[in-house]
CSV table of C-alpha atoms in Angstrom, one decimal:
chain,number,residue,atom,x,y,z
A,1,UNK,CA,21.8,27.4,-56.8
A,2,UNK,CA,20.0,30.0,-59.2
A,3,UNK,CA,16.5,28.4,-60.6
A,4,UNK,CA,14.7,29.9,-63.2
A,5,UNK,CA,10.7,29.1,-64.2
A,6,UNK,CA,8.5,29.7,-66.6
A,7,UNK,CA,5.1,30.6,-65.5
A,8,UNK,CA,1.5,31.2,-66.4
A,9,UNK,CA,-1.6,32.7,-64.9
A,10,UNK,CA,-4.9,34.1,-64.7
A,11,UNK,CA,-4.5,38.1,-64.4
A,12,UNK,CA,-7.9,38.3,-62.4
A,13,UNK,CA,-6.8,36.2,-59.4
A,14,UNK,CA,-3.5,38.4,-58.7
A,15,UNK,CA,-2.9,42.3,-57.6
A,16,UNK,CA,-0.1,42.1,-60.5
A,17,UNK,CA,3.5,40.5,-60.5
A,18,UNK,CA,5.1,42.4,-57.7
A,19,UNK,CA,5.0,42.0,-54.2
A,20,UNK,CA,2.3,44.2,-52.2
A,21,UNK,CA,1.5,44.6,-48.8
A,22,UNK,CA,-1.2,42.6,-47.8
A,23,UNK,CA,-2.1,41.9,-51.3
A,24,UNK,CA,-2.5,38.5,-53.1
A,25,UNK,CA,0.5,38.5,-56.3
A,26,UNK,CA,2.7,36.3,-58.2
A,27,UNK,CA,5.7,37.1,-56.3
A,28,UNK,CA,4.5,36.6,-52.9
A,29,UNK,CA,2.4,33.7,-53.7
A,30,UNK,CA,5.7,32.2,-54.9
A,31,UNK,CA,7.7,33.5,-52.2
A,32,UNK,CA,5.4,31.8,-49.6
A,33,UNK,CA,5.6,28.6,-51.2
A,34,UNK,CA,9.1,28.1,-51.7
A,35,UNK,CA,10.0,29.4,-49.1
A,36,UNK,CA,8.3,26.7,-47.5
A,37,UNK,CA,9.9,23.9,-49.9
A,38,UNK,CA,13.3,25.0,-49.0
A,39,UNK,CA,12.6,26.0,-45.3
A,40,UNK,CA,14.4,29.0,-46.0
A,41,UNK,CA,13.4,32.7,-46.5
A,42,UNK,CA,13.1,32.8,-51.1
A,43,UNK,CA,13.1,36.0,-52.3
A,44,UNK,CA,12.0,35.8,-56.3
A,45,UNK,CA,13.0,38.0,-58.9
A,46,UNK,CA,10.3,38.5,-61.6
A,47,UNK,CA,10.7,39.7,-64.8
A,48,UNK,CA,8.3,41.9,-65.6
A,49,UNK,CA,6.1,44.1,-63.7
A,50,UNK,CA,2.6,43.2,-64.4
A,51,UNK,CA,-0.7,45.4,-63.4
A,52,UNK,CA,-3.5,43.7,-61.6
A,53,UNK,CA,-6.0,41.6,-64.1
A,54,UNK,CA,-3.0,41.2,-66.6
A,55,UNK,CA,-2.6,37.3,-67.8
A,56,UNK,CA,0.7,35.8,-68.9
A,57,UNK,CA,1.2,32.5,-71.1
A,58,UNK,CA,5.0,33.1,-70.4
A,59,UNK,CA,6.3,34.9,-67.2
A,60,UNK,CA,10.0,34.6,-66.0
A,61,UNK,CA,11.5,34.6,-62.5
A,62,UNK,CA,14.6,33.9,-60.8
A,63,UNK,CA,15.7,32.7,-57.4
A,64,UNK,CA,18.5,31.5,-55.5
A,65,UNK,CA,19.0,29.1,-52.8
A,66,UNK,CA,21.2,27.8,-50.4
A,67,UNK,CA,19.9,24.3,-50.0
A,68,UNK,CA,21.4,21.7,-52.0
A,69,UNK,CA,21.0,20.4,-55.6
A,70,UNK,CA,16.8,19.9,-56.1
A,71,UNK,CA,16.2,18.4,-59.1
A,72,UNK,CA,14.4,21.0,-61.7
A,73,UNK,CA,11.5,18.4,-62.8
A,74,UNK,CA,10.6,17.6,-59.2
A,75,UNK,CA,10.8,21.3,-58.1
A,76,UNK,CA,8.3,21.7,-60.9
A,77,UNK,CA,5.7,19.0,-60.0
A,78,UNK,CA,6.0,19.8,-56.3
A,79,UNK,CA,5.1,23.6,-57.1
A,80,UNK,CA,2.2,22.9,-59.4
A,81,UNK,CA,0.8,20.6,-56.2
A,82,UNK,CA,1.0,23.4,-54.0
A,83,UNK,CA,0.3,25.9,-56.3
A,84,UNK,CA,-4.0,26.9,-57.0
A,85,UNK,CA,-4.9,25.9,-60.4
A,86,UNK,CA,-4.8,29.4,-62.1
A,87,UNK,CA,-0.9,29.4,-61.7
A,88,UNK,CA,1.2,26.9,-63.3
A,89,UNK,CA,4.6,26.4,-63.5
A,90,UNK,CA,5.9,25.1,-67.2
A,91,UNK,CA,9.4,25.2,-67.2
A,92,UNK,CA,12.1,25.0,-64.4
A,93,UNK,CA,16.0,25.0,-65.0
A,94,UNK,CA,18.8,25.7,-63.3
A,95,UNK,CA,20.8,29.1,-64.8
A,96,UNK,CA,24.4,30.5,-63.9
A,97,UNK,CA,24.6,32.1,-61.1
A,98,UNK,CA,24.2,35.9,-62.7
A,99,UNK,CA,21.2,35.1,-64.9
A,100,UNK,CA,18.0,37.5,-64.1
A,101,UNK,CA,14.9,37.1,-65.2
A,102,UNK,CA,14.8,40.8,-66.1
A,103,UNK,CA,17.9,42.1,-67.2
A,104,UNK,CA,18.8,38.6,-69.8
A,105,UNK,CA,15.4,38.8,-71.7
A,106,UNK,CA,16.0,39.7,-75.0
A,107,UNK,CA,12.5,40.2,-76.1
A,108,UNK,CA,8.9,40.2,-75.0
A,109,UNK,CA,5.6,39.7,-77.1
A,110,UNK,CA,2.3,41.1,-76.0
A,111,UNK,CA,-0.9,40.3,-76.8
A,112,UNK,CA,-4.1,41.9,-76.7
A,113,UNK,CA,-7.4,40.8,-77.5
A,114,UNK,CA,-10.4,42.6,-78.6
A,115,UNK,CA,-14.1,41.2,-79.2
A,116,UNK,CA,-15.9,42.7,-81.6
A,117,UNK,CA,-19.7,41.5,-81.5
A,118,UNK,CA,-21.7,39.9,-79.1
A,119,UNK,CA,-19.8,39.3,-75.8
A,120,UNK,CA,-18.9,35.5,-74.7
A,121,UNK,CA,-19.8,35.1,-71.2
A,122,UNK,CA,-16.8,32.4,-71.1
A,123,UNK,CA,-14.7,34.6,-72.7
A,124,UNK,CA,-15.4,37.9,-70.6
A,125,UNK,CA,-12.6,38.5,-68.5
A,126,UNK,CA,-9.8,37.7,-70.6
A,127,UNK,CA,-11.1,40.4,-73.5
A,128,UNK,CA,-12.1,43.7,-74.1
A,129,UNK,CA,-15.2,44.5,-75.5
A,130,UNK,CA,-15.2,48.3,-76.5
A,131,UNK,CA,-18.6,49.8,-77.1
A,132,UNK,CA,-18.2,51.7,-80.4
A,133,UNK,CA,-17.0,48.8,-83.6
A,134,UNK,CA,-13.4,50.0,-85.3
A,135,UNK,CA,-12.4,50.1,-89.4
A,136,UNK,CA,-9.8,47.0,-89.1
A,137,UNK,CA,-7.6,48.0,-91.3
A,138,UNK,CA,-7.5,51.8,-89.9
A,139,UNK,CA,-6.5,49.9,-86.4
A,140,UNK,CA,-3.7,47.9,-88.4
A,141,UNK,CA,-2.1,50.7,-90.1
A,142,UNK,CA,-1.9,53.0,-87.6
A,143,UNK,CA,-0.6,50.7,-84.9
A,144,UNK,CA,2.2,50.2,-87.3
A,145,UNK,CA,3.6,53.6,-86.3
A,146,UNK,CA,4.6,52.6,-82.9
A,147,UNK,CA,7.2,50.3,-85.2
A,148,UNK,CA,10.5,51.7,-84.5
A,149,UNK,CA,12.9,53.7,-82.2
A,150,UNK,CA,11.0,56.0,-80.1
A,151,UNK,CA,10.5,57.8,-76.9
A,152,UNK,CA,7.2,56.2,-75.9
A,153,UNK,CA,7.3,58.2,-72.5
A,154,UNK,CA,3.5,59.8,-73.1
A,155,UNK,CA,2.9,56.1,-73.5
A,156,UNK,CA,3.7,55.2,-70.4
A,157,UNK,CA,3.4,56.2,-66.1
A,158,UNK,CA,4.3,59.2,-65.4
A,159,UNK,CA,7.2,58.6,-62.5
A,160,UNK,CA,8.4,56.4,-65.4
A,161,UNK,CA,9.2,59.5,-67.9
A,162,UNK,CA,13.0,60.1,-68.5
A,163,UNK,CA,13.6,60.3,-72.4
A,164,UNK,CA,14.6,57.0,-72.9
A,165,UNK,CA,14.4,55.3,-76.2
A,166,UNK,CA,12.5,51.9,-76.8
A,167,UNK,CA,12.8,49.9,-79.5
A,168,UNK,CA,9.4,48.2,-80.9
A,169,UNK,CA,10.6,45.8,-83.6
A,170,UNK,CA,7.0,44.6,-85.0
A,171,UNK,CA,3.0,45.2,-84.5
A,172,UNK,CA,1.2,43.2,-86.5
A,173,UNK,CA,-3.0,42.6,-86.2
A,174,UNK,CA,-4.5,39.5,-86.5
A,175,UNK,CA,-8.5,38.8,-86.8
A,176,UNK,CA,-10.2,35.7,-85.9
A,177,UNK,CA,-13.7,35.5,-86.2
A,178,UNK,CA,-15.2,37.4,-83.8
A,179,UNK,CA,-11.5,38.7,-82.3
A,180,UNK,CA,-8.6,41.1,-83.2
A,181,UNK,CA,-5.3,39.7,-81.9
A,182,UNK,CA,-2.9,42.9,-81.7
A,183,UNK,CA,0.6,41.6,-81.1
A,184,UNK,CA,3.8,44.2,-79.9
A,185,UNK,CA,6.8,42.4,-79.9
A,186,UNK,CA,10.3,44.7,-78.0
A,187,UNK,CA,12.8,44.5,-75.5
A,188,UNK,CA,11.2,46.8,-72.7
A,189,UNK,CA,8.1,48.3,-72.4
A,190,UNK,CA,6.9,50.8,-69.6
A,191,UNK,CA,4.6,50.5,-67.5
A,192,UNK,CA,1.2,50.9,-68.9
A,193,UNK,CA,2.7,51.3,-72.3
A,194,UNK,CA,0.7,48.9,-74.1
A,195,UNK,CA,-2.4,49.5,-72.7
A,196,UNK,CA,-2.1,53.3,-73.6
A,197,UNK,CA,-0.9,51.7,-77.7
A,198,UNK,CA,-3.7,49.8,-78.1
A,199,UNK,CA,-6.1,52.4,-76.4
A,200,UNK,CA,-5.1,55.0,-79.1
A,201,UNK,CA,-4.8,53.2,-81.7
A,202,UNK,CA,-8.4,51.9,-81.2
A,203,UNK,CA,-9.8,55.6,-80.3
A,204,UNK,CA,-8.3,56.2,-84.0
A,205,UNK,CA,-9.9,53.6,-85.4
A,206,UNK,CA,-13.2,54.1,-84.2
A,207,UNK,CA,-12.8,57.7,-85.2
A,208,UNK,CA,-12.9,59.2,-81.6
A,209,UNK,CA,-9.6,60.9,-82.3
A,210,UNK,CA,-7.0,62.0,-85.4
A,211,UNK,CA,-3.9,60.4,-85.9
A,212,UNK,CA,-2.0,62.7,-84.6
A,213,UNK,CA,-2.8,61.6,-81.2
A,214,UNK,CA,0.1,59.1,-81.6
A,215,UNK,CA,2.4,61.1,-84.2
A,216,UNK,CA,2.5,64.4,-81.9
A,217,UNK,CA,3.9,62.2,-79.1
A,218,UNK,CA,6.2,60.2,-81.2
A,219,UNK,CA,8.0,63.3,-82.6
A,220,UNK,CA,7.7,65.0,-78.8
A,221,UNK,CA,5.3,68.3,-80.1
A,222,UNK,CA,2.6,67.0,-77.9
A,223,UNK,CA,4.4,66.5,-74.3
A,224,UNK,CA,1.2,65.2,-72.3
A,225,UNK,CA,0.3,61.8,-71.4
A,226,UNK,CA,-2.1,60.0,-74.5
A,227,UNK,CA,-5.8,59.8,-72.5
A,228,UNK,CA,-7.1,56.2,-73.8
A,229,UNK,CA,-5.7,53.4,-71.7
A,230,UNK,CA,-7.4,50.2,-72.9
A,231,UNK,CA,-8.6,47.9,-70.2
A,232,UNK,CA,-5.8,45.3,-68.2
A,233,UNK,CA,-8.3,42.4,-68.5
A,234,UNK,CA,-7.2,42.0,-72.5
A,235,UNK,CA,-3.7,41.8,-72.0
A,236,UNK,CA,-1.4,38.7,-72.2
A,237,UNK,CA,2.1,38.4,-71.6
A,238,UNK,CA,2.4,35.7,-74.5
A,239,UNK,CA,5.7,35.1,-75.2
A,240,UNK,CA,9.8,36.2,-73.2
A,241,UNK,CA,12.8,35.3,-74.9
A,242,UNK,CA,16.1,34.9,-73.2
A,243,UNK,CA,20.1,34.7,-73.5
A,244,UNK,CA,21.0,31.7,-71.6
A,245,UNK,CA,24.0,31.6,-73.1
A,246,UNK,CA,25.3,34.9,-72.5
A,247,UNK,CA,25.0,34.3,-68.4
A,248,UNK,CA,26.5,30.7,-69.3
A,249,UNK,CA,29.4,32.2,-70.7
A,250,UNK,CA,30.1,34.9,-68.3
A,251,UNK,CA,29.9,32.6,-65.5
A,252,UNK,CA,32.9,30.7,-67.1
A,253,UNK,CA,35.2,33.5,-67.6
């Protein structure tokens, strides 16, 4: 059997999505308790590679099993009773046999939230609080460049640079009282990717830096790594999309 769940959590309580050594994350923590549902060794497949002190509303993994038929509902409730209560699982189904939680999303949206004024001790570790105010509308325009085909690689890690073309298909800014909610919305991102677009695009705004911190490494004139890396306590995986149906149907033929 191939299950597939839907998860959220609290970035600050994991050392990111993938399995460490000796490190507390979302994989292993699920590994370990499966494993123990099933009384058999689970290994998980996650679907994105998160850094430590990123959140998720909406994380996808995989896993197989040899045991007999477990009903999806009760898999669920059982998880979320072993499970701490900064990790929940809101969705589990079963999926063909070939789906992956990587390779069969079809999108992912990020968000990223910024406060602006005074700082809500409540509020504190899900945000970033930059010290120098932005022009709004400056942030807004120019993080609509990123829209598009592009190499985003001095966006990104460096063991992750191979020329490879991403497609971004929106940005859109968002303010809410006291908060800007930058969106990205793509296929794939690289690591660190939008930490480093919302980093620049905030140095811009703030007029730290020119424009052509982003449009140099866009076009490929400026070959080194952007410098401005916002913080991983404002990120949110908010929202993965998927094609069911395309494992569904493959599995048939």
């Amino acid at each position: 059997m191939n299950y597939f769940m839907r998860i959220a959590f609290r970035g600050r309580d994991f050392n990111g999505t993938q399995k460490l050594k000796d490190k507390i994350t979302v994989q292993s923590m699920l590994e370990e308790k499966l494993t123990s549902i099933f009384d058999e060794n689970i290994k998980v497949k996650i679907g994105s590679r998160l850094d430590k002190g990123v959140s998720a509303l909406d994380f996808g993994v995989n896993f197989k099993t040899s045991i007999e038929k477990v009903k999806p509902n009760k898999l669920q409730y059982v998880l979320n009773r072993l499970l701490p209560n900064f990790i929940r699982i809101k969705e589990c189904r079963e999926v063909a046999d070939d789906f992956n939680a990587r390779y069969d999303a079809i999108s992912k949206t990020y968000l990223y939230v910024i406060e602006r004024k005074v700082e809500n001790p409540l509020l504190i570790e899900v945000c970033w609080h930059p010290i120098f105010d932005f022009d709004i509308e400056t942030f807004r325009n120019v993080s609509k460049l990123y829209v598009g085909n592009h190499c985003f690689d001095f966006f990104g890690s460096e063991e992750e640079k191979d020329g490879k073309i991403l497609s971004i298909e929106d940005v859109w800014v968002e303010e809410k009282g006291n908060y800007v909610l930058w969106r990205v919305k793509g296929r794939s991102f690289l690591r660190y990717q939008v930490r480093f677009m919302v980093g620049t695009a905030y140095e811009i705004a703030a007029g730290r830096t020119s424009i052509a911190e982003i449009t140099s490494r866009l076009d490929g004139t400026n070959k080194t790594t952007v410098h401005h890396k916002a913080p991983a306590s404002g990120l949110i995986l908010e929202k993965v999309e998927y094609d069911f149906e395309r494992s569904e149907n493959l599995a048939k033929e």
